[in-house]
Coordinates of C-alpha atoms in Angstrom, one line a residue:
M542 CA 233.5 128.5 200.1
A543 CA 229.8 127.7 200.0
L544 CA 228.7 125.1 202.5
F545 CA 225.1 124.9 201.2
T546 CA 222.9 125.9 198.4
R547 CA 219.3 127.1 198.5
H548 CA 216.6 125.4 196.5
A549 CA 212.8 125.2 196.5
G550 CA 212.7 122.6 199.3
G551 CA 215.1 124.5 201.6
L552 CA 218.9 124.1 202.0
R553 CA 221.2 121.5 200.6
L554 CA 224.8 120.8 201.6
T555 CA 227.5 121.1 199.0
V556 CA 230.4 118.7 198.8
Q557 CA 232.4 121.2 200.9
G558 CA 229.5 121.4 203.3
E559 CA 229.5 117.6 203.7
G560 CA 233.2 117.6 204.5
F561 CA 232.7 120.4 207.1
L562 CA 229.8 118.4 208.6
R563 CA 232.0 115.2 208.8
H564 CA 234.7 117.2 210.6
A565 CA 232.2 118.8 213.0
Q566 CA 230.6 115.4 213.7
H567 CA 234.0 113.9 214.4
I568 CA 234.8 116.7 216.9
L569 CA 231.4 116.2 218.7
H570 CA 231.8 112.4 218.7
S571 CA 235.3 112.8 220.3
L572 CA 233.8 115.1 222.9
D573 CA 231.1 112.6 223.6
S574 CA 233.7 109.9 224.0
A575 CA 235.8 112.0 226.4
I576 CA 232.7 112.7 228.5
E577 CA 231.9 109.0 228.6
E578 CA 235.4 108.2 229.7
T579 CA 235.2 110.6 232.6
K580 CA 231.9 109.0 233.7
S581 CA 233.2 105.4 233.7
S582 CA 236.2 104.5 235.8
V583 CA 239.1 102.5 234.3
S584 CA 238.8 98.9 235.3
P585 CA 241.8 97.2 237.1
V586 CA 240.8 93.8 235.8
E587 CA 243.5 91.8 234.1
G588 CA 243.3 88.9 231.6
S589 CA 243.1 88.0 227.9
L590 CA 240.1 87.6 225.6
R591 CA 239.3 86.3 222.1
I592 CA 236.4 88.1 220.7
A593 CA 234.7 86.9 217.5
I594 CA 233.1 89.4 215.1
T595 CA 231.3 89.3 211.8
D596 CA 232.3 91.4 208.8
T597 CA 229.5 94.0 209.4
V598 CA 230.8 94.5 213.0
S599 CA 234.4 94.7 211.7
E600 CA 233.6 97.3 209.1
Y601 CA 231.5 99.6 211.1
L602 CA 232.2 99.2 214.8
L603 CA 235.6 97.5 215.3
P604 CA 237.6 100.7 215.6
K605 CA 235.1 102.0 218.3
I606 CA 235.2 98.7 220.1
I607 CA 239.0 98.6 220.2
A608 CA 239.2 102.2 221.4
A609 CA 236.6 101.6 224.1
L610 CA 238.3 98.4 225.4
R611 CA 241.8 99.9 225.4
S612 CA 240.5 102.9 227.3
Q613 CA 238.5 101.2 229.9
L614 CA 240.3 97.9 230.2
P615 CA 244.0 98.7 229.7
K616 CA 245.2 95.5 231.5
V617 CA 243.2 93.2 229.3
E618 CA 244.6 91.8 226.1
F619 CA 242.1 91.4 223.3
E620 CA 242.3 89.4 220.1
P621 CA 239.5 90.2 217.7
V622 CA 238.8 87.5 215.0
E623 CA 236.6 88.0 212.0
L624 CA 234.6 85.0 210.9
D625 CA 231.2 84.1 209.5
R626 CA 228.2 83.4 211.8
L627 CA 228.4 79.6 211.6
E628 CA 232.1 79.6 212.5
I629 CA 231.4 81.9 215.4
E630 CA 228.6 79.8 216.8
Q631 CA 230.9 76.7 216.6
G632 CA 233.8 78.6 218.2
L633 CA 231.6 79.7 221.1
R634 CA 230.5 76.1 221.7
T635 CA 234.1 74.9 221.7
R636 CA 235.2 77.9 223.9
A637 CA 237.6 79.0 221.2
F638 CA 236.1 82.5 221.8
D639 CA 235.1 84.1 225.1
L640 CA 232.6 86.5 223.5
A641 CA 231.2 87.4 220.1
V642 CA 229.9 90.7 218.8
V643 CA 227.4 89.8 216.0
L644 CA 224.1 90.5 214.4
V645 CA 222.1 88.6 216.9
S646 CA 219.1 88.8 214.5
N647 CA 221.0 86.4 212.3
L648 CA 221.9 83.8 215.0
S649 CA 220.4 80.4 214.7
P650 CA 217.8 79.6 217.5
A651 CA 220.2 77.4 219.3
P652 CA 219.5 77.0 223.0
D653 CA 223.2 76.6 223.9
I654 CA 224.1 80.1 222.7
H655 CA 223.2 83.1 224.9
R656 CA 222.4 86.3 223.1
E657 CA 222.0 89.9 224.3
N658 CA 220.8 92.8 222.2
L659 CA 222.9 95.9 222.4
L660 CA 221.3 98.1 219.7
Q661 CA 218.5 97.9 217.2
S662 CA 219.0 99.5 213.8
E663 CA 215.9 100.0 211.6
R664 CA 216.2 99.2 207.9
R665 CA 214.9 101.9 205.5
L666 CA 214.8 102.7 201.8
W667 CA 217.9 104.4 200.4
T668 CA 217.5 106.5 197.2
A669 CA 219.3 109.3 195.4
L670 CA 218.4 112.7 196.7
D671 CA 216.3 113.6 193.7
H672 CA 214.5 110.2 193.4
P673 CA 210.6 110.4 193.3
L674 CA 210.4 108.3 196.5
A675 CA 212.9 110.5 198.5
G676 CA 211.1 112.0 201.5
R677 CA 208.2 109.7 201.5
K678 CA 207.4 108.0 204.9
D679 CA 205.0 105.4 203.7
V680 CA 206.8 103.6 200.9
T681 CA 205.6 100.0 200.3
L682 CA 207.5 97.0 199.0
E683 CA 205.1 96.9 196.1
E684 CA 206.4 100.3 195.0
I685 CA 210.0 99.3 195.5
A686 CA 209.5 96.0 193.6
E687 CA 208.9 98.1 190.5
L688 CA 212.4 99.8 190.8
P689 CA 215.9 98.7 190.0
F690 CA 217.4 97.3 193.2
V691 CA 221.1 97.3 194.4
L692 CA 221.7 94.3 196.7
L693 CA 224.5 94.3 199.4
D694 CA 225.9 90.8 199.9
M695 CA 227.6 90.7 203.3
D696 CA 226.9 89.1 206.7
E697 CA 223.9 87.0 205.4
H698 CA 222.1 90.1 204.3
V699 CA 221.0 88.4 201.1
E700 CA 219.2 85.7 203.1
T701 CA 217.5 88.4 205.2
V702 CA 216.4 90.2 202.1
H703 CA 215.0 87.0 200.6
R704 CA 213.0 86.3 203.7
Y705 CA 211.1 89.6 204.0
W706 CA 210.5 89.9 200.2
S707 CA 209.2 86.3 200.1
A708 CA 207.0 86.9 203.0
A709 CA 205.4 89.8 201.0
G710 CA 205.1 87.5 197.9
L711 CA 207.4 89.8 196.0
T712 CA 210.9 89.8 194.4
P713 CA 213.2 92.7 194.0
K714 CA 214.5 93.7 190.6
V715 CA 218.2 93.2 191.4
V716 CA 220.4 95.1 188.9
F717 CA 223.7 94.7 190.8
R718 CA 224.9 92.6 193.7
S719 CA 228.0 93.7 195.6
K720 CA 230.0 92.9 198.7
S721 CA 231.1 96.5 198.8
I722 CA 228.9 99.0 200.8
E723 CA 230.7 101.9 199.1
A724 CA 229.7 100.5 195.7
V725 CA 226.1 100.2 196.8
R726 CA 226.2 103.8 198.1
S727 CA 227.6 105.2 194.9
L728 CA 225.2 103.3 192.7
V729 CA 222.2 104.5 194.8
A730 CA 223.5 108.1 194.8
Q731 CA 223.8 107.9 191.0
N732 CA 220.2 106.7 190.6
V733 CA 221.3 103.3 189.2
G734 CA 218.9 101.7 191.7
V735 CA 217.5 101.9 195.3
T736 CA 218.3 99.7 198.2
I737 CA 217.1 98.8 201.7
L738 CA 219.8 99.0 204.4
S739 CA 220.0 99.7 208.1
D740 CA 220.5 103.1 209.8
L741 CA 223.7 101.8 211.4
V742 CA 225.5 101.9 208.0
F743 CA 223.7 105.0 206.6
R744 CA 225.7 108.0 205.4
P745 CA 224.1 110.7 203.3
W746 CA 227.0 110.8 200.8
S747 CA 229.0 108.4 198.6
H748 CA 232.8 108.6 198.2
D749 CA 232.3 110.1 194.7
G750 CA 230.3 113.0 196.1
G751 CA 226.8 111.7 195.4
R752 CA 223.9 112.3 197.8
I753 CA 221.7 109.6 199.4
H754 CA 218.4 110.0 201.1
R755 CA 216.7 107.4 203.4
S756 CA 213.0 107.1 203.8
A757 CA 210.7 105.2 206.2
M758 CA 208.6 102.4 204.8
S759 CA 205.2 101.0 205.7
A760 CA 206.5 97.5 204.9
A761 CA 207.3 94.9 207.5
V762 CA 211.1 94.9 207.2
P763 CA 213.0 93.4 210.1
S764 CA 215.5 95.6 212.0
M765 CA 219.2 94.7 212.2
D766 CA 219.9 93.8 215.8
L767 CA 223.5 93.8 217.0
G768 CA 224.6 92.3 220.3
L769 CA 226.7 89.9 222.4
A770 CA 226.8 86.2 222.2
Y771 CA 228.5 83.5 224.3
A772 CA 228.1 79.9 225.2
R773 CA 225.1 79.6 227.7
E774 CA 227.0 77.2 230.0
A775 CA 230.2 79.2 229.9
V776 CA 231.4 80.9 233.1
L777 CA 232.5 84.3 232.0
S778 CA 235.8 85.5 233.4
P779 CA 236.1 88.8 235.2
A780 CA 237.8 90.2 232.0
A781 CA 234.9 88.9 229.9
N782 CA 232.3 90.4 232.2
A783 CA 234.1 93.7 232.2
C784 CA 234.3 93.6 228.4
A785 CA 230.6 93.0 228.1
A786 CA 229.9 96.0 230.4
T787 CA 232.1 98.2 228.3
L788 CA 230.4 97.1 225.1
R789 CA 227.0 97.9 226.7
L790 CA 228.2 101.4 227.4
L791 CA 229.6 101.7 223.9
A792 CA 226.3 100.7 222.4
R793 CA 224.5 103.5 224.3
T794 CA 227.1 106.0 222.9
V795 CA 226.6 104.7 219.4
L796 CA 222.8 104.9 219.7
R797 CA 223.1 108.5 220.8
Q798 CA 225.7 109.6 218.3
S799 CA 224.0 107.9 215.3
G800 CA 220.4 108.7 216.2
L801 CA 219.4 105.0 215.5
Q802 CA 216.3 105.4 217.6
G803 CA 215.2 108.6 215.9
E804 CA 213.3 109.2 212.7
A805 CA 215.0 109.2 209.4
G806 CA 215.2 112.6 207.6

């Protein structure tokens, strides 16, 4: 079974190679998690918490969040609730939720909501592996504006896209708009269009076996910042404080495992 093929630019993973890589990464991530668990002691704190999350957090981080909280806070009961940003902000104000894990870069500038960044994920250009812009590190929005664009529609991403394109005086040529990240991946891999998404959600393959490349841009595109939020005047319970501490540790693990602070290949 061939794991990679040789070509003029070097080596390229086959579909079987991608599968092997995923299994290897899973093993290494499990080892990382085991090491982190030995470093941090299990908390004896007790209580219950309602934690609000947005759909982006739910899709990409909820399993990790639940695993970390169950491991480090076994005596705390957690109820995660998925809502949109406005509902979460209102729920924090009414104390319907103790904490929220959200894209803090999307929060309204309300003084009564405290926010804390946990990780920063840069947005980059995604293309098919054989796209002419693949591998470039200085792609401009002007260049991207000439290409078919696939737009992800979740967690206020459309509004974010509109802001930075408008600031540049440009408009993307949207050929398809989808709430499915897997649909976006597949369309990009099949050269239907390009997109701009964050490193947090990047994966170099689609479910149908296509390959995706991400490239740095010279354009001023905002990062996707994920973090904690809670009512500024709220007095956090011991369980909420312990939860926040566990999530800070989890964020460092995600940063290390995902290479969010490194350069895109």
